[in-house]
XYZ file of C-alpha atoms in Angstrom:
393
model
C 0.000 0.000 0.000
C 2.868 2.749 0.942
C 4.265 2.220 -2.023
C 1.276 3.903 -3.769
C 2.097 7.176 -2.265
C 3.094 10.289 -4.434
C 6.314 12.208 -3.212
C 5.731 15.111 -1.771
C 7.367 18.524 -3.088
C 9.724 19.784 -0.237
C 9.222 22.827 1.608
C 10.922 25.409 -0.241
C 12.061 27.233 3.345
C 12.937 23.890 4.611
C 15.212 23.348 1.521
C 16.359 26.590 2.197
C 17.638 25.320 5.491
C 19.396 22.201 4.708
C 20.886 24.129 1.919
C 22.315 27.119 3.892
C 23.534 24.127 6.418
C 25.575 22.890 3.632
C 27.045 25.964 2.649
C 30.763 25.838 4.376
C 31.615 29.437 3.628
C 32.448 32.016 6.378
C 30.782 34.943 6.948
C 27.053 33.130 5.231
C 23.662 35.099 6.167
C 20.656 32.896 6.598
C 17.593 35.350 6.195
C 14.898 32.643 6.083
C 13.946 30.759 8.208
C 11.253 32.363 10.466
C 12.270 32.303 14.138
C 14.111 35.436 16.022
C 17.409 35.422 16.749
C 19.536 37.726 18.912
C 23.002 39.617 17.652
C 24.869 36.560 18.729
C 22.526 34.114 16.348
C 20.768 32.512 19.277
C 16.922 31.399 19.176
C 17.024 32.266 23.418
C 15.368 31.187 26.049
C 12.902 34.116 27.800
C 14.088 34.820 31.300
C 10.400 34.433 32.290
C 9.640 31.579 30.430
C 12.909 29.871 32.647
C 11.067 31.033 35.480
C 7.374 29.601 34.536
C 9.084 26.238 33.897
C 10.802 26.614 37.143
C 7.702 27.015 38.828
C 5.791 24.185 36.928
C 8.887 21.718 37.815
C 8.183 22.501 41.543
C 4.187 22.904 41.790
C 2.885 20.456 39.248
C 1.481 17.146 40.886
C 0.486 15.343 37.756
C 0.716 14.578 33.860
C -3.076 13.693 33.072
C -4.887 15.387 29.934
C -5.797 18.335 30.128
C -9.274 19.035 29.044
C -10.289 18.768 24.980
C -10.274 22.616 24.804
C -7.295 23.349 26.718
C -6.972 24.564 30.875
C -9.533 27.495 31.253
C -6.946 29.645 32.739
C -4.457 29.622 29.031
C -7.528 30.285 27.134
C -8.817 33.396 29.173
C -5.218 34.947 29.905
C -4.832 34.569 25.993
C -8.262 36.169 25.093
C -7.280 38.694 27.649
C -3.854 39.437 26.005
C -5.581 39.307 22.541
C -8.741 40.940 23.129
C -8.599 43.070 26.022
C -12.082 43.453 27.042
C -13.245 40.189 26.626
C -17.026 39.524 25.486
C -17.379 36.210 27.479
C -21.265 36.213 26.390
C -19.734 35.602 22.922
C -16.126 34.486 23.326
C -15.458 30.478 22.314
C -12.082 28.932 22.790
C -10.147 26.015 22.319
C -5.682 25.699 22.442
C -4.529 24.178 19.453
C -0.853 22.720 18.465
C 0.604 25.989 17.331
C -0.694 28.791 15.434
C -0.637 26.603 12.326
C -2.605 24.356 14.406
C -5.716 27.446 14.676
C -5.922 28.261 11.629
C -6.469 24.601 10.686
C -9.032 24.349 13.339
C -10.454 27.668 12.085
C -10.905 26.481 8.457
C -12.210 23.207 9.420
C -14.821 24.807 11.828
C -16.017 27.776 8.836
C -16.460 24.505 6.689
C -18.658 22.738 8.978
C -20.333 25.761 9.018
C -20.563 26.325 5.770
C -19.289 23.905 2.830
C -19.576 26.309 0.084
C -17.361 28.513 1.050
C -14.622 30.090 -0.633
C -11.540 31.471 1.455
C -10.100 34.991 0.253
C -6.411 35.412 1.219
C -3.928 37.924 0.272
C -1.569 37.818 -2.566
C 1.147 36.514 -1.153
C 0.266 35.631 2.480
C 2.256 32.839 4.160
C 2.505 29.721 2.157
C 1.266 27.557 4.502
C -1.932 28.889 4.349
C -2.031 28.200 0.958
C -1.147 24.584 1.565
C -3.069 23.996 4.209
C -6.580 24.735 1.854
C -5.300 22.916 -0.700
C -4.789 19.971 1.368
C -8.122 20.104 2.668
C -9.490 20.629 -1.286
C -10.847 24.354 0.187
C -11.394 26.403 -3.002
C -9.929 29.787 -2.085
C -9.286 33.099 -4.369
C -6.345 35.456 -3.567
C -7.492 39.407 -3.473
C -4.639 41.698 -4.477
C -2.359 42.983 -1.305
C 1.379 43.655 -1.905
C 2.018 46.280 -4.422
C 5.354 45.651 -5.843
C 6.734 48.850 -6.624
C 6.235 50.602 -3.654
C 6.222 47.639 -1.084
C 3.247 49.106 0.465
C -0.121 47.768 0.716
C -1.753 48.237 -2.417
C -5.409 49.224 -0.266
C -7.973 50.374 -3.147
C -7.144 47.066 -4.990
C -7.601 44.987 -1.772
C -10.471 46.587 -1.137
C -11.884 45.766 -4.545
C -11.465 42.535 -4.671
C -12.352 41.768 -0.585
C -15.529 42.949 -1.537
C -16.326 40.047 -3.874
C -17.168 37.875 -1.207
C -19.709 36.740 -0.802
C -22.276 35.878 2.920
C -20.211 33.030 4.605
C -17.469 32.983 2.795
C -13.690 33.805 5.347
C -11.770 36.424 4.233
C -8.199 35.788 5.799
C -6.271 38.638 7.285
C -2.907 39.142 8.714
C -3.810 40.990 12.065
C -0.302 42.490 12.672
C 3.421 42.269 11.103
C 2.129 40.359 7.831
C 3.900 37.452 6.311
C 5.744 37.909 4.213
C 6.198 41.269 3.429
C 6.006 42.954 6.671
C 3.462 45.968 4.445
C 0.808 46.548 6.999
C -2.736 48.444 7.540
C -3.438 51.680 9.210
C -6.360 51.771 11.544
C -7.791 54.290 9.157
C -7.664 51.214 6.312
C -8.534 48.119 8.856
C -11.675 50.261 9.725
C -12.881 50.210 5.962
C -12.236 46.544 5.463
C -14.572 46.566 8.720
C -17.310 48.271 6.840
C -16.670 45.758 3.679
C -16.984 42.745 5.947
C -19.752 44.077 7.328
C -21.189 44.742 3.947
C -20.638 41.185 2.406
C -21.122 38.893 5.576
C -18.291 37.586 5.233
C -16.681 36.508 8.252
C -13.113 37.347 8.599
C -10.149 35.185 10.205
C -7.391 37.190 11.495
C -3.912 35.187 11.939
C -2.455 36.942 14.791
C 1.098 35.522 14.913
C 3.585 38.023 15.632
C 1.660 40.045 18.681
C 4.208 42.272 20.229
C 6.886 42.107 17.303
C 5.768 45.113 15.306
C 4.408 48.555 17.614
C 4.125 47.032 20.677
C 1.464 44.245 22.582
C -1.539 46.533 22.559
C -0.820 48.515 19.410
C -0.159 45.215 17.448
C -3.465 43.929 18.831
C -5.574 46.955 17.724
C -6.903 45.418 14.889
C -8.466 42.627 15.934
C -9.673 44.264 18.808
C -11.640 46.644 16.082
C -13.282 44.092 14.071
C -14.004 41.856 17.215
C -15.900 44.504 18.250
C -17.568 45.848 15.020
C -18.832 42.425 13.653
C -21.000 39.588 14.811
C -18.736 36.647 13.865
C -15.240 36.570 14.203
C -12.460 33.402 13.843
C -8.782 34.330 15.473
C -6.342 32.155 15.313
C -3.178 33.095 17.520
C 0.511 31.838 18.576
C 3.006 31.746 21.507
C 5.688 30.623 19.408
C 7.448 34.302 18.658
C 6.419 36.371 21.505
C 7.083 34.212 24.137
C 10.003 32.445 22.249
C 8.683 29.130 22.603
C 8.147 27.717 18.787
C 8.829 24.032 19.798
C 6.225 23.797 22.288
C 3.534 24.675 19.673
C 1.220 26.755 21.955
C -1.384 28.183 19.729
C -5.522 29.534 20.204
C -8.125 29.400 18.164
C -10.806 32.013 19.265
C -14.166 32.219 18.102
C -16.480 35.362 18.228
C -20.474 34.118 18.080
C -23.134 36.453 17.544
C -25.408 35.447 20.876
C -24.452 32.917 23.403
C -26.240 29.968 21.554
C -24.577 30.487 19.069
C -20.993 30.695 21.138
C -21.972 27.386 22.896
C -22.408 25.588 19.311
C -19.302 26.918 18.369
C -17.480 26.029 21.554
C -18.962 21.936 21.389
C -17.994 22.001 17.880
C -14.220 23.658 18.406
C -13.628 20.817 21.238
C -15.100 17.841 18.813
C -12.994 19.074 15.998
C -9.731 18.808 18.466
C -10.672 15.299 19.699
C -10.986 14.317 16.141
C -7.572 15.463 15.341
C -5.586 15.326 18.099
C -7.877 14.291 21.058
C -5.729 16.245 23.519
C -3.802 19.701 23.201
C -0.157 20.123 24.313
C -0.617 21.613 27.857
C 3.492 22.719 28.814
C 3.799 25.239 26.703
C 0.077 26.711 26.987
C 0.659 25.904 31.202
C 4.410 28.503 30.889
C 2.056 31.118 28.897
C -0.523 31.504 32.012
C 1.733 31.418 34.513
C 3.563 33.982 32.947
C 0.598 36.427 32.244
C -1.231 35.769 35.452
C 2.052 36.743 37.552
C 2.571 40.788 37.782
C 6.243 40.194 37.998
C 6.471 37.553 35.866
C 4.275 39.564 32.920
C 6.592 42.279 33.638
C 9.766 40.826 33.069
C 8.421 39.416 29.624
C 7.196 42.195 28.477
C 10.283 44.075 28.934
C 12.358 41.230 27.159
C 10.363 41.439 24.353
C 10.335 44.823 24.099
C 14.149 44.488 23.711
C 13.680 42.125 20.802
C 10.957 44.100 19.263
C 13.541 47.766 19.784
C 16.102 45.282 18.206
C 14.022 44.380 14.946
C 13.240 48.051 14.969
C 16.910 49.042 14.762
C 18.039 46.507 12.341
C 15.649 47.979 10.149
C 16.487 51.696 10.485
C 20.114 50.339 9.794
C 19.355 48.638 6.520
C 17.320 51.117 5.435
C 20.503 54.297 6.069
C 22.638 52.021 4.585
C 20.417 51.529 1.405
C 20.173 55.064 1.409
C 24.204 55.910 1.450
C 25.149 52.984 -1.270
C 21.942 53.585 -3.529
C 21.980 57.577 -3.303
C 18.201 57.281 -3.170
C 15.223 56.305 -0.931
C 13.830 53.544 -2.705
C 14.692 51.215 0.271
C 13.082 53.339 3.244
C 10.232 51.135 3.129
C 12.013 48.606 5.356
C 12.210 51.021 8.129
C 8.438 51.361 7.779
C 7.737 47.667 7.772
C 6.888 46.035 10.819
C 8.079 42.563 12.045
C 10.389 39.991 11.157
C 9.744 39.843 7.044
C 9.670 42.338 4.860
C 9.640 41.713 0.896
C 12.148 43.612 -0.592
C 10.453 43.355 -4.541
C 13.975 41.323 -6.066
C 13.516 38.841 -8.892
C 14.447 35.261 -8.379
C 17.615 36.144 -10.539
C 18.612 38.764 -8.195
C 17.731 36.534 -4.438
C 20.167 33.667 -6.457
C 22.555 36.120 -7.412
C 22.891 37.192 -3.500
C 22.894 33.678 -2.406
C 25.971 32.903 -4.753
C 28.337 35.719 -4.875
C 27.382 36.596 -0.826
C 26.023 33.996 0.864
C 22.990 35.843 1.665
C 19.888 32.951 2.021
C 16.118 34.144 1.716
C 13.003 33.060 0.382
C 12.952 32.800 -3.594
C 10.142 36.089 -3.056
C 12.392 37.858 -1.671
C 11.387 37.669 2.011
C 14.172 38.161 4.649
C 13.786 37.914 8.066
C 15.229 40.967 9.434
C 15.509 39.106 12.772
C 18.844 36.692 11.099
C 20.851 39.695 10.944
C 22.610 41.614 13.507
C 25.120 45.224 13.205
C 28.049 43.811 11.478
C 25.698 41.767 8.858
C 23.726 44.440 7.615
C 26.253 46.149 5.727
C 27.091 43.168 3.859
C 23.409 42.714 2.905
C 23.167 46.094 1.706
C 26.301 45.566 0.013
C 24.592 42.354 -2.152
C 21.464 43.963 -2.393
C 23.087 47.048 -4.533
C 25.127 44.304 -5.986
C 22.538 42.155 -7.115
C 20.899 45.294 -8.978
C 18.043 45.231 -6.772
């Protein structure tokens, strides 16, 4: 029977990887795979995530499962952290394996909702998602986001085609720091795709995975705060893995906005039978660290303030890049990396160019063009600069 089985095409970041491992020159950049790392190339530990496991290691009496949505104390410190004020009349919850492992749950709950549906996501958005829906044979149209020559967000053209969809169909948005090209909303814009939603009934599913890595915790939750508020139904899908450092753990949410508290409690049964039909259980250590970490003051404090250091860090990596751009180009055609936000940002370079960086400098990144600003530190960004020019970017 297993020999009936069609190889797989390889994960083109994962490739990346392997191939950047093989690489034995000195002074190599590896811009893409997705995780943070500090100026000395470390993935680290949080000093309050050390401390939550401490803590666990001494108080915890026993291993059992947890319950089929996750303990009730991760899932309201997250919608807390998430949402702020917290409709609880409306609010359904369940913790997932990751953030990969919400949106999943999201699409597989909208389809049980509705099986004509049709999922709009941005053009690009993170391949995964893409994946994902075509794993699960979701049809899904891609409404125009990036715009190439300015590396903005090109907003009258997403608005456009956003407003195509139709009553149940999920419209999938980046809520902060979007992946992969780091171009982002204002509040101004995020309040007229509230009116389109709202328009359309269409029910939108914000991926919320980088909360706390673009302006700040609250700021990079203003979004979703807006159109939890403004619409009736609402699907959010959120990870641990970046802002509390803790990718391997897979610590992820999947929270569901109803429009009356029937409705939340059908959501809610269906969210826990959907994770007992996939994975029975969720991982608990991971989601267990998280709530001891927001429910302690000191502990909350101490994270915060770490990640604000890694967030100030992305921010100055960027405002380095971009004056360096500026001196070698003589222009300001690269600024818009200083006005991204988050690890990614898409610098526009053809394949031709990203291979021509790779070869003659060593510099890895996704075949779009995506680098994770969050591989470099002060003494690589002048060499990236250096290829970029080079390349003819």
């Amino acid at each position: 029977m297993l020999s009936n089985l069609k190889p797989q095409a390889a994960d083109k970041i994962l490739m990346l990887i392997e191939e950047y491992k093989a690489d034995t020159r000195q002074g190599k950049v590896d811009l893409g795979v997705g995780v943070y790392k500090d100026p000395q190339g470390v993935t680290p530990v949080m000093r309050a995530v050390k401390a939550a496991e401490s803590r666990i290691w001494e108080t915890q009496t026993t291993k059992t499962y947890t319950g089929l949505a996750g303990e009730p104390e991760y899932r309201a410190a997250m919608a807390r952290l998430v949402l702020d004020e917290v409709p609880t009349d409306r609010l359904a919850s369940v913790a997932t394996v990751g953030g990969t492992g919400a949106v999943r749950q999201a699409l597989e709950l909208a389809r049980m909702a509705n099986p004509d549906l049709t999922v709009h996501v941005s053009d690009p958005t993170w391949p995964n998602h893409l994946s994902i829906m075509k794993f699960m044979g979701l049809p899904f149209v891609e409404y125009r986001y990036f715009d190439n020559d300015s590396r903005g967000v090109d907003f009258d053209a997403m608005k456009e085609d956003i407003a195509r969809a139709k009553k149940g169909d999920v419209v999938l948005l980046h809520g902060c720091c979007h992946n992969p090209t780091g171009a982002n909303l204002t509040m101004d814009q995020w309040a007229e795709v509230v009116a389109i939603l709202e328009k359309t009934g269409a029910i939108p599913l914000i991926d919320l995975a980088y909360q706390g890595f673009g302006d700040g915790l609250d700021a990079d939750a203003q979004a979703t705060r807006l159109v939890a508020k403004s619409l009736p139904e609402v699907l959010i899908a959120a990870s641990c893995s970046k802002n509390f450092g803790i990718y391997r753990e897979r610590t992820g949410i999947l929270m569901a906005l109803a429009e009356n508290g029937a409705a939340r409690d059908l959501a809610q049964g269906s969210m826990a039978y959907l994770n007992r039909q996939t994975y029975s259980f969720p991982p608990d250590h991971g989601a267990r660290i998280v709530s001891t970490i927001l429910d302690d003051q000191a502990l909350r404090a101490d994270w915060q303030a770490e990640l604000e250091e890694v967030r100030n860090t992305m921010l100055g990596l960027r405002d380095q890049l971009a004056s360096e751009l500026r001196d070698l180009s003589g222009s300001d055609r690269f600024d818009f990396i200083a006005r991204h936000r988050g690890m990614f940002s898409r610098l526009g370079a053809t394949q031709e160019q990203v291979e021509t960086m790779k070869r003659e400098a060593g510099i890895y990144m996704v075949g779009d063009s995506r680098l994770n600003i969050a591989g470099l530190n002060s003494d690589t960004v002048p060499v990236l600069a250096r290829a970029i020019i080079d390349a003819g970017v």
